Amino acid sequence: IVELPGHPYFVGVQFHPEFKSRPGKPSAVFL
């Protein structure tokens, strides 16, 4: 969860880095 000070909303993501991550190439976060 990401919170921006003074902003009324939060950003939440479901992150599963084990699906496509490699040591030198981390998986992207889907929003």
PDB file of C-alpha atoms in Angstrom:
ATOM      1  CA  ILE A   1       0.000   0.000   0.000  1.00  0.00           C
ATOM      2  CA  VAL A   2       1.319   3.430  -0.955  1.00  0.00           C
ATOM      3  CA  GLU A   3       0.119   6.572   0.796  1.00  0.00           C
ATOM      4  CA  LEU A   4       0.631  10.080  -0.582  1.00  0.00           C
ATOM      5  CA  PRO A   5       0.498  12.726   2.155  1.00  0.00           C
ATOM      6  CA  GLY A   6      -2.483  15.033   1.690  1.00  0.00           C
ATOM      7  CA  HIS A   7      -4.125  12.768  -0.909  1.00  0.00           C
ATOM      8  CA  PRO A   8      -7.500  11.141  -0.115  1.00  0.00           C
ATOM      9  CA  TYR A   9      -6.708   7.740  -1.726  1.00  0.00           C
ATOM     10  CA  PHE A  10      -4.311   4.830  -1.270  1.00  0.00           C
ATOM     11  CA  VAL A  11      -2.756   2.619  -3.956  1.00  0.00           C
ATOM     12  CA  GLY A  12      -2.806  -1.141  -3.334  1.00  0.00           C
ATOM     13  CA  VAL A  13      -1.251  -3.844  -5.497  1.00  0.00           C
ATOM     14  CA  GLN A  14      -1.079  -7.618  -5.400  1.00  0.00           C
ATOM     15  CA  PHE A  15       2.505  -8.540  -6.208  1.00  0.00           C
ATOM     16  CA  HIS A  16       3.744 -12.065  -7.018  1.00  0.00           C
ATOM     17  CA  PRO A  17       7.425 -11.684  -7.941  1.00  0.00           C
ATOM     18  CA  GLU A  18       7.936 -15.458  -8.070  1.00  0.00           C
ATOM     19  CA  PHE A  19       6.071 -15.720 -11.399  1.00  0.00           C
ATOM     20  CA  LYS A  20       8.528 -13.932 -13.706  1.00  0.00           C
ATOM     21  CA  SER A  21      11.372 -12.504 -11.607  1.00  0.00           C
ATOM     22  CA  ARG A  22      15.007 -13.325 -12.216  1.00  0.00           C
ATOM     23  CA  PRO A  23      17.985 -12.116 -10.134  1.00  0.00           C
ATOM     24  CA  GLY A  24      18.958  -9.396 -12.633  1.00  0.00           C
ATOM     25  CA  LYS A  25      15.462  -8.681 -13.994  1.00  0.00           C
ATOM     26  CA  PRO A  26      12.770  -8.150 -11.343  1.00  0.00           C
ATOM     27  CA  SER A  27       9.122  -8.542 -12.297  1.00  0.00           C
ATOM     28  CA  ALA A  28       7.054  -5.408 -12.867  1.00  0.00           C
ATOM     29  CA  VAL A  29       4.278  -4.376 -10.468  1.00  0.00           C
ATOM     30  CA  PHE A  30       0.779  -4.337 -11.965  1.00  0.00           C
ATOM     31  CA  LEU A  31      -1.469  -1.528 -10.732  1.00  0.00           C
TER      32      LEU A  31
END
